[in-house]
PDB file of N, CA and C in Angstrom:
ATOM      1  N   UNK A 201      39.540  42.336  -6.969  1.00  0.00           N
ATOM      2  CA  UNK A 201      39.252  41.682  -5.709  1.00  0.00           C
ATOM      3  C   UNK A 201      37.773  41.878  -5.380  1.00  0.00           C
ATOM      4  N   UNK A 202      37.147  40.829  -4.899  1.00  0.00           N
ATOM      5  CA  UNK A 202      35.748  40.942  -4.498  1.00  0.00           C
ATOM      6  C   UNK A 202      35.501  40.129  -3.242  1.00  0.00           C
ATOM      7  N   UNK A 203      34.479  40.569  -2.523  1.00  0.00           N
ATOM      8  CA  UNK A 203      34.055  39.881  -1.310  1.00  0.00           C
ATOM      9  C   UNK A 203      32.751  39.155  -1.606  1.00  0.00           C
ATOM     10  N   UNK A 204      32.685  37.900  -1.208  1.00  0.00           N
ATOM     11  CA  UNK A 204      31.478  37.098  -1.384  1.00  0.00           C
ATOM     12  C   UNK A 204      30.988  36.699   0.000  1.00  0.00           C
ATOM     13  N   UNK A 205      29.726  37.015   0.271  1.00  0.00           N
ATOM     14  CA  UNK A 205      29.143  36.742   1.581  1.00  0.00           C
ATOM     15  C   UNK A 205      27.949  35.817   1.412  1.00  0.00           C
ATOM     16  N   UNK A 206      27.993  34.659   2.058  1.00  0.00           N
ATOM     17  CA  UNK A 206      26.858  33.737   2.083  1.00  0.00           C
ATOM     18  C   UNK A 206      26.100  33.974   3.377  1.00  0.00           C
ATOM     19  N   UNK A 207      24.788  34.156   3.246  1.00  0.00           N
ATOM     20  CA  UNK A 207      23.992  34.504   4.421  1.00  0.00           C
ATOM     21  C   UNK A 207      22.599  33.903   4.335  1.00  0.00           C
ATOM     22  N   UNK A 208      21.897  34.000   5.441  1.00  0.00           N
ATOM     23  CA  UNK A 208      20.493  33.590   5.520  1.00  0.00           C
ATOM     24  C   UNK A 208      19.706  34.803   5.995  1.00  0.00           C
ATOM     25  N   UNK A 209      18.568  35.034   5.357  1.00  0.00           N
ATOM     26  CA  UNK A 209      17.640  36.082   5.777  1.00  0.00           C
ATOM     27  C   UNK A 209      16.419  35.387   6.355  1.00  0.00           C
ATOM     28  N   UNK A 210      16.085  35.749   7.583  1.00  0.00           N
ATOM     29  CA  UNK A 210      14.920  35.166   8.260  1.00  0.00           C
ATOM     30  C   UNK A 210      13.917  36.262   8.578  1.00  0.00           C
ATOM     31  N   UNK A 211      12.647  35.902   8.537  1.00  0.00           N
ATOM     32  CA  UNK A 211      11.579  36.851   8.839  1.00  0.00           C
ATOM     33  C   UNK A 211      11.388  36.975  10.343  1.00  0.00           C
ATOM     34  N   UNK A 212      11.201  38.190  10.810  1.00  0.00           N
ATOM     35  CA  UNK A 212      10.946  38.418  12.221  1.00  0.00           C
ATOM     36  C   UNK A 212       9.578  39.023  12.468  1.00  0.00           C
ATOM     37  N   UNK A 213       8.708  38.979  11.451  1.00  0.00           N
ATOM     38  CA  UNK A 213       7.402  39.629  11.557  1.00  0.00           C
ATOM     39  C   UNK A 213       6.265  38.643  11.752  1.00  0.00           C
ATOM     40  N   UNK A 214       6.240  37.605  10.946  1.00  0.00           N
ATOM     41  CA  UNK A 214       5.124  36.661  10.967  1.00  0.00           C
ATOM     42  C   UNK A 214       5.482  35.408  11.747  1.00  0.00           C
ATOM     43  N   UNK A 215       4.606  35.002  12.621  1.00  0.00           N
ATOM     44  CA  UNK A 215       4.846  33.805  13.428  1.00  0.00           C
ATOM     45  C   UNK A 215       4.222  32.555  12.820  1.00  0.00           C
ATOM     46  N   UNK A 216       3.397  32.736  11.791  1.00  0.00           N
ATOM     47  CA  UNK A 216       2.672  31.598  11.219  1.00  0.00           C
ATOM     48  C   UNK A 216       3.553  30.729  10.333  1.00  0.00           C
ATOM     49  N   UNK A 217       4.653  31.260   9.829  1.00  0.00           N
ATOM     50  CA  UNK A 217       5.526  30.504   8.946  1.00  0.00           C
ATOM     51  C   UNK A 217       6.954  30.977   9.168  1.00  0.00           C
ATOM     52  N   UNK A 218       7.915  30.106   8.927  1.00  0.00           N
ATOM     53  CA  UNK A 218       9.322  30.464   9.060  1.00  0.00           C
ATOM     54  C   UNK A 218       9.870  30.802   7.687  1.00  0.00           C
ATOM     55  N   UNK A 219       9.638  32.031   7.246  1.00  0.00           N
ATOM     56  CA  UNK A 219      10.134  32.441   5.935  1.00  0.00           C
ATOM     57  C   UNK A 219      11.643  32.614   6.007  1.00  0.00           C
ATOM     58  N   UNK A 220      12.319  32.046   5.016  1.00  0.00           N
ATOM     59  CA  UNK A 220      13.778  32.021   5.019  1.00  0.00           C
ATOM     60  C   UNK A 220      14.275  32.065   3.585  1.00  0.00           C
ATOM     61  N   UNK A 221      15.320  32.842   3.350  1.00  0.00           N
ATOM     62  CA  UNK A 221      15.962  32.906   2.046  1.00  0.00           C
ATOM     63  C   UNK A 221      17.459  32.740   2.213  1.00  0.00           C
ATOM     64  N   UNK A 222      18.071  32.015   1.304  1.00  0.00           N
ATOM     65  CA  UNK A 222      19.528  31.926   1.243  1.00  0.00           C
ATOM     66  C   UNK A 222      20.002  33.021   0.301  1.00  0.00           C
ATOM     67  N   UNK A 223      21.037  33.743   0.716  1.00  0.00           N
ATOM     68  CA  UNK A 223      21.492  34.908  -0.022  1.00  0.00           C
ATOM     69  C   UNK A 223      22.990  34.824  -0.248  1.00  0.00           C
ATOM     70  N   UNK A 224      23.417  35.246  -1.432  1.00  0.00           N
ATOM     71  CA  UNK A 224      24.840  35.419  -1.723  1.00  0.00           C
ATOM     72  C   UNK A 224      25.005  36.875  -2.153  1.00  0.00           C
ATOM     73  N   UNK A 225      25.824  37.601  -1.408  1.00  0.00           N
ATOM     74  CA  UNK A 225      26.111  39.004  -1.716  1.00  0.00           C
ATOM     75  C   UNK A 225      27.506  39.079  -2.307  1.00  0.00           C
ATOM     76  N   UNK A 226      27.647  39.800  -3.414  1.00  0.00           N
ATOM     77  CA  UNK A 226      28.948  39.966  -4.062  1.00  0.00           C
ATOM     78  C   UNK A 226      29.252  41.454  -4.110  1.00  0.00           C
ATOM     79  N   UNK A 227      30.402  41.831  -3.556  1.00  0.00           N
ATOM     80  CA  UNK A 227      30.840  43.212  -3.523  1.00  0.00           C
ATOM     81  C   UNK A 227      32.212  43.251  -4.190  1.00  0.00           C
ATOM     82  N   UNK A 228      32.309  43.902  -5.359  1.00  0.00           N
ATOM     83  CA  UNK A 228      33.593  43.899  -6.050  1.00  0.00           C
ATOM     84  C   UNK A 228      34.402  45.145  -5.711  1.00  0.00           C
ATOM     85  N   UNK A 229      35.609  45.215  -6.262  1.00  0.00           N
ATOM     86  CA  UNK A 229      36.525  46.301  -5.901  1.00  0.00           C
ATOM     87  C   UNK A 229      36.026  47.671  -6.340  1.00  0.00           C
ATOM     88  N   UNK A 230      35.128  47.728  -7.303  1.00  0.00           N
ATOM     89  CA  UNK A 230      34.542  48.994  -7.733  1.00  0.00           C
ATOM     90  C   UNK A 230      33.272  49.307  -6.957  1.00  0.00           C
ATOM     91  N   UNK A 231      33.042  48.520  -5.906  1.00  0.00           N
ATOM     92  CA  UNK A 231      31.869  48.644  -5.042  1.00  0.00           C
ATOM     93  C   UNK A 231      30.561  48.395  -5.802  1.00  0.00           C
ATOM     94  N   UNK A 232      30.655  47.574  -6.851  1.00  0.00           N
ATOM     95  CA  UNK A 232      29.437  47.134  -7.518  1.00  0.00           C
ATOM     96  C   UNK A 232      28.846  46.008  -6.683  1.00  0.00           C
ATOM     97  N   UNK A 233      27.541  46.077  -6.472  1.00  0.00           N
ATOM     98  CA  UNK A 233      26.874  45.169  -5.557  1.00  0.00           C
ATOM     99  C   UNK A 233      25.912  44.258  -6.301  1.00  0.00           C
ATOM    100  N   UNK A 234      25.923  42.989  -5.943  1.00  0.00           N
ATOM    101  CA  UNK A 234      24.991  42.021  -6.527  1.00  0.00           C
ATOM    102  C   UNK A 234      24.440  41.150  -5.417  1.00  0.00           C
ATOM    103  N   UNK A 235      23.168  40.806  -5.549  1.00  0.00           N
ATOM    104  CA  UNK A 235      22.543  39.910  -4.584  1.00  0.00           C
ATOM    105  C   UNK A 235      21.906  38.758  -5.354  1.00  0.00           C
ATOM    106  N   UNK A 236      22.218  37.547  -4.936  1.00  0.00           N
ATOM    107  CA  UNK A 236      21.607  36.343  -5.482  1.00  0.00           C
ATOM    108  C   UNK A 236      20.800  35.709  -4.356  1.00  0.00           C
ATOM    109  N   UNK A 237      19.559  35.368  -4.640  1.00  0.00           N
ATOM    110  CA  UNK A 237      18.659  34.844  -3.616  1.00  0.00           C
ATOM    111  C   UNK A 237      18.014  33.574  -4.134  1.00  0.00           C
ATOM    112  N   UNK A 238      17.869  32.576  -3.259  1.00  0.00           N
ATOM    113  CA  UNK A 238      17.127  31.388  -3.656  1.00  0.00           C
ATOM    114  C   UNK A 238      16.345  30.824  -2.485  1.00  0.00           C
ATOM    115  N   UNK A 239      15.307  30.101  -2.861  1.00  0.00           N
ATOM    116  CA  UNK A 239      14.386  29.509  -1.895  1.00  0.00           C
ATOM    117  C   UNK A 239      13.759  28.312  -2.605  1.00  0.00           C
ATOM    118  N   UNK A 240      12.862  27.626  -1.939  1.00  0.00           N
ATOM    119  CA  UNK A 240      12.127  26.550  -2.590  1.00  0.00           C
ATOM    120  C   UNK A 240      11.206  27.161  -3.633  1.00  0.00           C
ATOM    121  N   UNK A 241      11.585  27.058  -4.879  1.00  0.00           N
ATOM    122  CA  UNK A 241      10.823  27.696  -5.944  1.00  0.00           C
ATOM    123  C   UNK A 241       9.963  26.680  -6.682  1.00  0.00           C
ATOM    124  N   UNK A 242       8.899  27.164  -7.266  1.00  0.00           N
ATOM    125  CA  UNK A 242       7.988  26.338  -8.050  1.00  0.00           C
ATOM    126  C   UNK A 242       7.687  27.050  -9.359  1.00  0.00           C
ATOM    127  N   UNK A 243       7.156  26.307 -10.323  1.00  0.00           N
ATOM    128  CA  UNK A 243       6.811  26.902 -11.603  1.00  0.00           C
ATOM    129  C   UNK A 243       5.321  27.233 -11.624  1.00  0.00           C
ATOM    130  N   UNK A 244       5.019  28.462 -12.031  1.00  0.00           N
ATOM    131  CA  UNK A 244       3.643  28.915 -12.177  1.00  0.00           C
ATOM    132  C   UNK A 244       3.460  29.427 -13.596  1.00  0.00           C
ATOM    133  N   UNK A 245       2.369  29.020 -14.257  1.00  0.00           N
ATOM    134  CA  UNK A 245       2.112  29.492 -15.616  1.00  0.00           C
ATOM    135  C   UNK A 245       1.891  31.005 -15.646  1.00  0.00           C
ATOM    136  N   UNK A 246       1.467  31.585 -14.535  1.00  0.00           N
ATOM    137  CA  UNK A 246       1.208  33.025 -14.484  1.00  0.00           C
ATOM    138  C   UNK A 246       2.472  33.836 -14.233  1.00  0.00           C
ATOM    139  N   UNK A 247       3.306  33.397 -13.277  1.00  0.00           N
ATOM    140  CA  UNK A 247       4.470  34.181 -12.862  1.00  0.00           C
ATOM    141  C   UNK A 247       5.803  33.555 -13.252  1.00  0.00           C
ATOM    142  N   UNK A 248       5.801  32.350 -13.755  1.00  0.00           N
ATOM    143  CA  UNK A 248       7.058  31.674 -14.034  1.00  0.00           C
ATOM    144  C   UNK A 248       7.598  31.044 -12.763  1.00  0.00           C
ATOM    145  N   UNK A 249       8.907  31.090 -12.615  1.00  0.00           N
ATOM    146  CA  UNK A 249       9.553  30.490 -11.449  1.00  0.00           C
ATOM    147  C   UNK A 249       9.362  31.398 -10.242  1.00  0.00           C
ATOM    148  N   UNK A 250       8.663  30.922  -9.248  1.00  0.00           N
ATOM    149  CA  UNK A 250       8.428  31.707  -8.040  1.00  0.00           C
ATOM    150  C   UNK A 250       8.035  30.803  -6.893  1.00  0.00           C
ATOM    151  N   UNK A 251       7.791  31.415  -5.768  1.00  0.00           N
ATOM    152  CA  UNK A 251       7.357  30.683  -4.576  1.00  0.00           C
ATOM    153  C   UNK A 251       5.839  30.795  -4.520  1.00  0.00           C
ATOM    154  N   UNK A 252       5.150  29.669  -4.510  1.00  0.00           N
ATOM    155  CA  UNK A 252       3.692  29.667  -4.527  1.00  0.00           C
ATOM    156  C   UNK A 252       3.179  28.978  -3.274  1.00  0.00           C
ATOM    157  N   UNK A 253       2.298  29.663  -2.580  1.00  0.00           N
ATOM    158  CA  UNK A 253       1.628  29.088  -1.418  1.00  0.00           C
ATOM    159  C   UNK A 253       0.175  28.847  -1.780  1.00  0.00           C
ATOM    160  N   UNK A 254      -0.376  27.725  -1.336  1.00  0.00           N
ATOM    161  CA  UNK A 254      -1.791  27.455  -1.597  1.00  0.00           C
ATOM    162  C   UNK A 254      -2.676  28.281  -0.676  1.00  0.00           C
ATOM    163  N   UNK A 255      -2.140  28.670   0.466  1.00  0.00           N
ATOM    164  CA  UNK A 255      -2.855  29.506   1.418  1.00  0.00           C
ATOM    165  C   UNK A 255      -2.602  30.973   1.038  1.00  0.00           C
ATOM    166  N   UNK A 256      -3.662  31.721   0.723  1.00  0.00           N
ATOM    167  CA  UNK A 256      -3.500  33.099   0.263  1.00  0.00           C
ATOM    168  C   UNK A 256      -2.822  33.982   1.308  1.00  0.00           C
ATOM    169  N   UNK A 257      -3.122  33.778   2.573  1.00  0.00           N
ATOM    170  CA  UNK A 257      -2.500  34.576   3.629  1.00  0.00           C
ATOM    171  C   UNK A 257      -0.997  34.345   3.654  1.00  0.00           C
ATOM    172  N   UNK A 258      -0.568  33.095   3.524  1.00  0.00           N
ATOM    173  CA  UNK A 258       0.865  32.794   3.507  1.00  0.00           C
ATOM    174  C   UNK A 258       1.537  33.431   2.301  1.00  0.00           C
ATOM    175  N   UNK A 259       0.865  33.434   1.159  1.00  0.00           N
ATOM    176  CA  UNK A 259       1.442  34.048  -0.040  1.00  0.00           C
ATOM    177  C   UNK A 259       1.614  35.557   0.164  1.00  0.00           C
ATOM    178  N   UNK A 260       0.639  36.207   0.741  1.00  0.00           N
ATOM    179  CA  UNK A 260       0.716  37.649   0.997  1.00  0.00           C
ATOM    180  C   UNK A 260       1.859  37.946   1.975  1.00  0.00           C
ATOM    181  N   UNK A 261       1.976  37.143   3.024  1.00  0.00           N
ATOM    182  CA  UNK A 261       3.042  37.338   3.998  1.00  0.00           C
ATOM    183  C   UNK A 261       4.415  37.104   3.376  1.00  0.00           C
ATOM    184  N   UNK A 262       4.539  36.078   2.547  1.00  0.00           N
ATOM    185  CA  UNK A 262       5.814  35.791   1.894  1.00  0.00           C
ATOM    186  C   UNK A 262       6.199  36.933   0.957  1.00  0.00           C
ATOM    187  N   UNK A 263       5.234  37.427   0.184  1.00  0.00           N
ATOM    188  CA  UNK A 263       5.499  38.547  -0.724  1.00  0.00           C
ATOM    189  C   UNK A 263       5.952  39.779   0.066  1.00  0.00           C
ATOM    190  N   UNK A 264       5.344  40.020   1.226  1.00  0.00           N
ATOM    191  CA  UNK A 264       5.745  41.132   2.088  1.00  0.00           C
ATOM    192  C   UNK A 264       7.178  40.924   2.592  1.00  0.00           C
ATOM    193  N   UNK A 265       7.509  39.710   2.968  1.00  0.00           N
ATOM    194  CA  UNK A 265       8.858  39.354   3.415  1.00  0.00           C
ATOM    195  C   UNK A 265       9.881  39.697   2.327  1.00  0.00           C
ATOM    196  N   UNK A 266       9.600  39.295   1.104  1.00  0.00           N
ATOM    197  CA  UNK A 266      10.502  39.557  -0.017  1.00  0.00           C
ATOM    198  C   UNK A 266      10.596  41.063  -0.283  1.00  0.00           C
ATOM    199  N   UNK A 267       9.475  41.768  -0.217  1.00  0.00           N
ATOM    200  CA  UNK A 267       9.482  43.219  -0.428  1.00  0.00           C
ATOM    201  C   UNK A 267      10.365  43.925   0.591  1.00  0.00           C
ATOM    202  N   UNK A 268      10.330  43.484   1.841  1.00  0.00           N
ATOM    203  CA  UNK A 268      11.156  44.092   2.882  1.00  0.00           C
ATOM    204  C   UNK A 268      12.640  43.841   2.611  1.00  0.00           C
ATOM    205  N   UNK A 269      12.966  42.654   2.114  1.00  0.00           N
ATOM    206  CA  UNK A 269      14.352  42.351   1.754  1.00  0.00           C
ATOM    207  C   UNK A 269      14.804  43.237   0.596  1.00  0.00           C
ATOM    208  N   UNK A 270      13.971  43.381  -0.401  1.00  0.00           N
ATOM    209  CA  UNK A 270      14.304  44.224  -1.555  1.00  0.00           C
ATOM    210  C   UNK A 270      14.580  45.655  -1.109  1.00  0.00           C
ATOM    211  N   UNK A 271      13.819  46.140  -0.148  1.00  0.00           N
ATOM    212  CA  UNK A 271      13.997  47.507   0.349  1.00  0.00           C
ATOM    213  C   UNK A 271      15.387  47.707   0.965  1.00  0.00           C
ATOM    214  N   UNK A 272      15.853  46.782   1.812  1.00  0.00           N
ATOM    215  CA  UNK A 272      17.180  46.957   2.415  1.00  0.00           C
ATOM    216  C   UNK A 272      18.298  46.685   1.406  1.00  0.00           C
ATOM    217  N   UNK A 273      17.991  45.945   0.354  1.00  0.00           N
ATOM    218  CA  UNK A 273      18.985  45.742  -0.712  1.00  0.00           C
ATOM    219  C   UNK A 273      19.099  47.013  -1.550  1.00  0.00           C
ATOM    220  N   UNK A 274      17.987  47.627  -1.878  1.00  0.00           N
ATOM    221  CA  UNK A 274      18.001  48.845  -2.705  1.00  0.00           C
ATOM    222  C   UNK A 274      18.762  49.991  -2.044  1.00  0.00           C
ATOM    223  N   UNK A 275      18.576  50.163  -0.739  1.00  0.00           N
ATOM    224  CA  UNK A 275      19.253  51.278  -0.070  1.00  0.00           C
ATOM    225  C   UNK A 275      20.668  50.910   0.403  1.00  0.00           C
ATOM    226  N   UNK A 276      21.144  49.745   0.011  1.00  0.00           N
ATOM    227  CA  UNK A 276      22.511  49.265   0.242  1.00  0.00           C
ATOM    228  C   UNK A 276      22.819  48.930   1.703  1.00  0.00           C
ATOM    229  N   UNK A 277      21.826  49.063   2.559  1.00  0.00           N
ATOM    230  CA  UNK A 277      22.034  48.771   3.971  1.00  0.00           C
ATOM    231  C   UNK A 277      22.414  47.310   4.196  1.00  0.00           C
ATOM    232  N   UNK A 278      21.828  46.416   3.423  1.00  0.00           N
ATOM    233  CA  UNK A 278      22.129  44.991   3.544  1.00  0.00           C
ATOM    234  C   UNK A 278      23.623  44.727   3.350  1.00  0.00           C
ATOM    235  N   UNK A 279      24.212  45.353   2.335  1.00  0.00           N
ATOM    236  CA  UNK A 279      25.634  45.148   2.036  1.00  0.00           C
ATOM    237  C   UNK A 279      26.524  45.736   3.130  1.00  0.00           C
ATOM    238  N   UNK A 280      26.178  46.928   3.586  1.00  0.00           N
ATOM    239  CA  UNK A 280      26.979  47.588   4.623  1.00  0.00           C
ATOM    240  C   UNK A 280      27.021  46.754   5.903  1.00  0.00           C
ATOM    241  N   UNK A 281      25.855  46.278   6.324  1.00  0.00           N
ATOM    242  CA  UNK A 281      25.799  45.471   7.552  1.00  0.00           C
ATOM    243  C   UNK A 281      26.507  44.143   7.351  1.00  0.00           C
ATOM    244  N   UNK A 282      26.259  43.496   6.222  1.00  0.00           N
ATOM    245  CA  UNK A 282      26.876  42.193   5.962  1.00  0.00           C
ATOM    246  C   UNK A 282      28.404  42.290   5.959  1.00  0.00           C
ATOM    247  N   UNK A 283      28.940  43.375   5.423  1.00  0.00           N
ATOM    248  CA  UNK A 283      30.394  43.561   5.424  1.00  0.00           C
ATOM    249  C   UNK A 283      30.927  43.790   6.833  1.00  0.00           C
ATOM    250  N   UNK A 284      30.128  44.408   7.683  1.00  0.00           N
ATOM    251  CA  UNK A 284      30.629  44.830   8.987  1.00  0.00           C
ATOM    252  C   UNK A 284      30.554  43.765  10.079  1.00  0.00           C
ATOM    253  N   UNK A 285      29.762  42.720   9.879  1.00  0.00           N
ATOM    254  CA  UNK A 285      29.677  41.697  10.926  1.00  0.00           C
ATOM    255  C   UNK A 285      30.437  40.443  10.506  1.00  0.00           C
ATOM    256  N   UNK A 286      30.833  39.673  11.488  1.00  0.00           N
ATOM    257  CA  UNK A 286      31.656  38.491  11.254  1.00  0.00           C
ATOM    258  C   UNK A 286      30.821  37.251  10.956  1.00  0.00           C
ATOM    259  N   UNK A 287      31.502  36.219  10.481  1.00  0.00           N
ATOM    260  CA  UNK A 287      30.880  34.913  10.247  1.00  0.00           C
ATOM    261  C   UNK A 287      30.295  34.397  11.561  1.00  0.00           C
ATOM    262  N   UNK A 288      29.158  33.756  11.461  1.00  0.00           N
ATOM    263  CA  UNK A 288      28.420  33.213  12.611  1.00  0.00           C
ATOM    264  C   UNK A 288      27.814  34.290  13.505  1.00  0.00           C
ATOM    265  N   UNK A 289      27.734  35.505  13.007  1.00  0.00           N
ATOM    266  CA  UNK A 289      27.041  36.565  13.730  1.00  0.00           C
ATOM    267  C   UNK A 289      25.768  36.933  12.970  1.00  0.00           C
ATOM    268  N   UNK A 290      24.853  37.572  13.689  1.00  0.00           N
ATOM    269  CA  UNK A 290      23.606  37.985  13.056  1.00  0.00           C
ATOM    270  C   UNK A 290      23.310  39.443  13.377  1.00  0.00           C
ATOM    271  N   UNK A 291      22.389  39.988  12.610  1.00  0.00           N
ATOM    272  CA  UNK A 291      21.965  41.373  12.787  1.00  0.00           C
ATOM    273  C   UNK A 291      20.461  41.424  12.558  1.00  0.00           C
ATOM    274  N   UNK A 292      19.781  42.207  13.375  1.00  0.00           N
ATOM    275  CA  UNK A 292      18.326  42.368  13.246  1.00  0.00           C
ATOM    276  C   UNK A 292      18.024  43.755  12.705  1.00  0.00           C
ATOM    277  N   UNK A 293      17.382  43.797  11.545  1.00  0.00           N
ATOM    278  CA  UNK A 293      16.911  45.053  10.965  1.00  0.00           C
ATOM    279  C   UNK A 293      15.563  45.349  11.612  1.00  0.00           C
ATOM    280  N   UNK A 294      15.562  46.255  12.572  1.00  0.00           N
ATOM    281  CA  UNK A 294      14.376  46.476  13.399  1.00  0.00           C
ATOM    282  C   UNK A 294      13.189  47.003  12.590  1.00  0.00           C
ATOM    283  N   UNK A 295      13.418  48.000  11.769  1.00  0.00           N
ATOM    284  CA  UNK A 295      12.317  48.583  10.993  1.00  0.00           C
ATOM    285  C   UNK A 295      11.695  47.557  10.037  1.00  0.00           C
ATOM    286  N   UNK A 296      12.553  46.791   9.374  1.00  0.00           N
ATOM    287  CA  UNK A 296      12.092  45.817   8.380  1.00  0.00           C
ATOM    288  C   UNK A 296      11.726  44.480   8.999  1.00  0.00           C
ATOM    289  N   UNK A 297      12.133  44.279  10.251  1.00  0.00           N
ATOM    290  CA  UNK A 297      11.883  43.041  10.997  1.00  0.00           C
ATOM    291  C   UNK A 297      12.444  41.821  10.268  1.00  0.00           C
ATOM    292  N   UNK A 298      13.713  41.937   9.894  1.00  0.00           N
ATOM    293  CA  UNK A 298      14.432  40.865   9.221  1.00  0.00           C
ATOM    294  C   UNK A 298      15.713  40.554   9.977  1.00  0.00           C
ATOM    295  N   UNK A 299      16.078  39.275   9.995  1.00  0.00           N
ATOM    296  CA  UNK A 299      17.332  38.834  10.586  1.00  0.00           C
ATOM    297  C   UNK A 299      18.301  38.487   9.460  1.00  0.00           C
ATOM    298  N   UNK A 300      19.543  38.902   9.612  1.00  0.00           N
ATOM    299  CA  UNK A 300      20.617  38.554   8.702  1.00  0.00           C
ATOM    300  C   UNK A 300      21.612  37.708   9.477  1.00  0.00           C
ATOM    301  N   UNK A 301      21.879  36.502   8.995  1.00  0.00           N
ATOM    302  CA  UNK A 301      22.863  35.618   9.625  1.00  0.00           C
ATOM    303  C   UNK A 301      23.961  35.332   8.606  1.00  0.00           C
ATOM    304  N   UNK A 302      25.204  35.643   8.960  1.00  0.00           N
ATOM    305  CA  UNK A 302      26.336  35.449   8.055  1.00  0.00           C
ATOM    306  C   UNK A 302      26.887  34.030   8.226  1.00  0.00           C
ATOM    307  N   UNK A 303      26.867  33.266   7.149  1.00  0.00           N
ATOM    308  CA  UNK A 303      27.394  31.901   7.186  1.00  0.00           C
ATOM    309  C   UNK A 303      28.852  31.814   6.760  1.00  0.00           C
ATOM    310  N   UNK A 304      29.239  32.638   5.775  1.00  0.00           N
ATOM    311  CA  UNK A 304      30.596  32.538   5.237  1.00  0.00           C
ATOM    312  C   UNK A 304      30.966  33.834   4.544  1.00  0.00           C
ATOM    313  N   UNK A 305      32.249  34.158   4.576  1.00  0.00           N
ATOM    314  CA  UNK A 305      32.792  35.300   3.847  1.00  0.00           C
ATOM    315  C   UNK A 305      34.088  34.881   3.194  1.00  0.00           C
ATOM    316  N   UNK A 306      34.234  35.223   1.928  1.00  0.00           N
ATOM    317  CA  UNK A 306      35.501  34.947   1.231  1.00  0.00           C
ATOM    318  C   UNK A 306      35.892  36.166   0.405  1.00  0.00           C
ATOM    319  N   UNK A 307      37.177  36.295   0.165  1.00  0.00           N
ATOM    320  CA  UNK A 307      37.698  37.357  -0.682  1.00  0.00           C
ATOM    321  C   UNK A 307      38.495  36.698  -1.803  1.00  0.00           C
ATOM    322  N   UNK A 308      38.170  37.108  -2.995  1.00  0.00           N
ATOM    323  CA  UNK A 308      38.868  36.549  -4.169  1.00  0.00           C
ATOM    324  C   UNK A 308      39.648  37.624  -4.872  1.00  0.00           C
TER     325      UNK A 308
END
């Protein structure tokens, strides 16, 4: 049995751009955790498939946004909160300044 959570992560730090990622969290019966993330991606000869901004400031801010998401994923806080809140509810990670909005939850 596993739980699949579809969510949106929004940035709460930068006002210059609305950084947003679609996330799918998978939590299986052995408590193995997986996160799948997607956004408007582009191909770069230097980095491969990634998000590229022509404005250097926007690129730095976006990279910071992603780093903050990775931090809450690594310490498993993202999964714990996502499991504990209901569909159509949100949670604000104050330290990381990220919003988590739960769109759907299913159990297989």
